[in-house]
Short mmCIF file of C-alpha atoms in Angstrom, two decimals:
data_model
loop_
_atom_site.label_atom_id
_atom_site.label_comp_id
_atom_site.label_asym_id
_atom_site.label_seq_id
_atom_site.Cartn_x
_atom_site.Cartn_y
_atom_site.Cartn_z
CA MET A 1 60.76 -30.67 19.12
CA GLY A 2 60.24 -26.98 19.85
CA VAL A 3 58.84 -27.04 23.41
CA ASP A 4 60.38 -25.60 26.56
CA CYS A 5 62.60 -28.00 28.48
CA ARG A 6 61.04 -29.11 31.77
CA TYR A 7 64.47 -29.04 33.43
CA HIS A 8 65.77 -25.79 31.91
CA PRO A 9 62.85 -23.35 31.50
CA GLY A 10 63.25 -21.12 28.48
CA GLU A 11 65.48 -23.61 26.66
CA GLU A 12 64.01 -25.23 23.57
CA THR A 13 64.11 -29.01 23.41
CA CYS A 14 65.99 -30.75 20.62
CA GLU A 15 66.11 -34.45 21.58
CA GLN A 16 64.34 -37.03 23.74
CA CYS A 17 65.69 -38.98 26.69
CA LYS A 18 66.64 -42.49 25.59
CA LEU A 19 65.10 -43.98 28.73
CA CYS A 20 61.81 -42.14 29.30
CA TRP A 21 61.29 -40.20 26.04
CA THR A 22 60.97 -36.83 27.81
CA PRO A 23 61.98 -33.95 25.51
CA ILE A 24 65.36 -32.51 26.57
CA CYS A 25 67.47 -29.48 25.60
CA LEU A 26 71.15 -28.95 24.83
CA GLU A 27 71.85 -28.22 28.52
CA CYS A 28 70.46 -31.64 29.43
CA LEU A 29 72.56 -33.27 26.72
CA ASP A 30 75.69 -31.51 28.03
CA MET A 31 74.92 -32.59 31.61
CA ALA A 32 74.58 -36.22 30.57
CA LEU A 33 77.77 -36.10 28.52
CA SER A 34 79.67 -34.53 31.44
CA VAL A 35 79.05 -37.68 33.50
CA GLY A 36 79.57 -40.20 30.72
CA TYR A 37 76.01 -40.70 29.47
CA SER A 38 74.41 -39.77 26.19
CA GLN A 39 70.92 -38.35 25.71
CA ILE A 40 69.61 -39.06 29.24
CA CYS A 41 67.39 -36.56 31.08
CA PRO A 42 68.23 -35.27 34.59
CA LYS A 43 65.41 -37.33 36.14
CA CYS A 44 66.80 -40.56 34.68
CA LEU A 45 70.35 -39.54 35.66
CA ARG A 46 69.09 -39.08 39.22
CA ALA A 47 67.46 -42.53 39.06
CA LEU A 48 70.89 -43.87 38.07
CA GLY A 49 72.34 -42.28 41.23
CA ILE A 50 73.74 -39.09 39.69
CA GLU A 51 72.74 -35.83 41.44
CA PHE A 52 72.68 -32.31 40.05
CA GLU A 53 71.83 -29.63 42.64
CA ASP A 54 70.98 -26.95 40.06
CA ILE A 55 68.18 -29.01 38.49
CA ILE A 56 64.68 -29.00 39.92
CA ILE A 57 62.68 -32.00 38.78
CA PRO A 58 59.03 -31.00 38.58
CA PRO A 59 56.39 -33.24 40.12
CA ARG A 60 54.54 -35.69 37.89
CA GLY A 61 51.57 -34.42 35.94
CA ARG A 62 52.68 -30.79 35.88
CA ILE A 63 53.71 -30.63 32.23
CA SER A 64 51.03 -29.38 29.90
CA ASP A 65 53.09 -29.77 26.71
CA GLN A 66 53.12 -33.57 26.79
#
């Protein structure tokens, strides 16, 4: 993938969210695994009712890499 993660600036993406296809990094993958999900981005985890205080979800339309 090779772009910066929208949820973890400075981290290179390596996968895509299975639900919304947003590129995600290893930190995102670890977060999803820590709550029993696989390859789900923080925004989709939040939509499923899972909160992570250390993640700031940027507003829509602010990503220039997509």
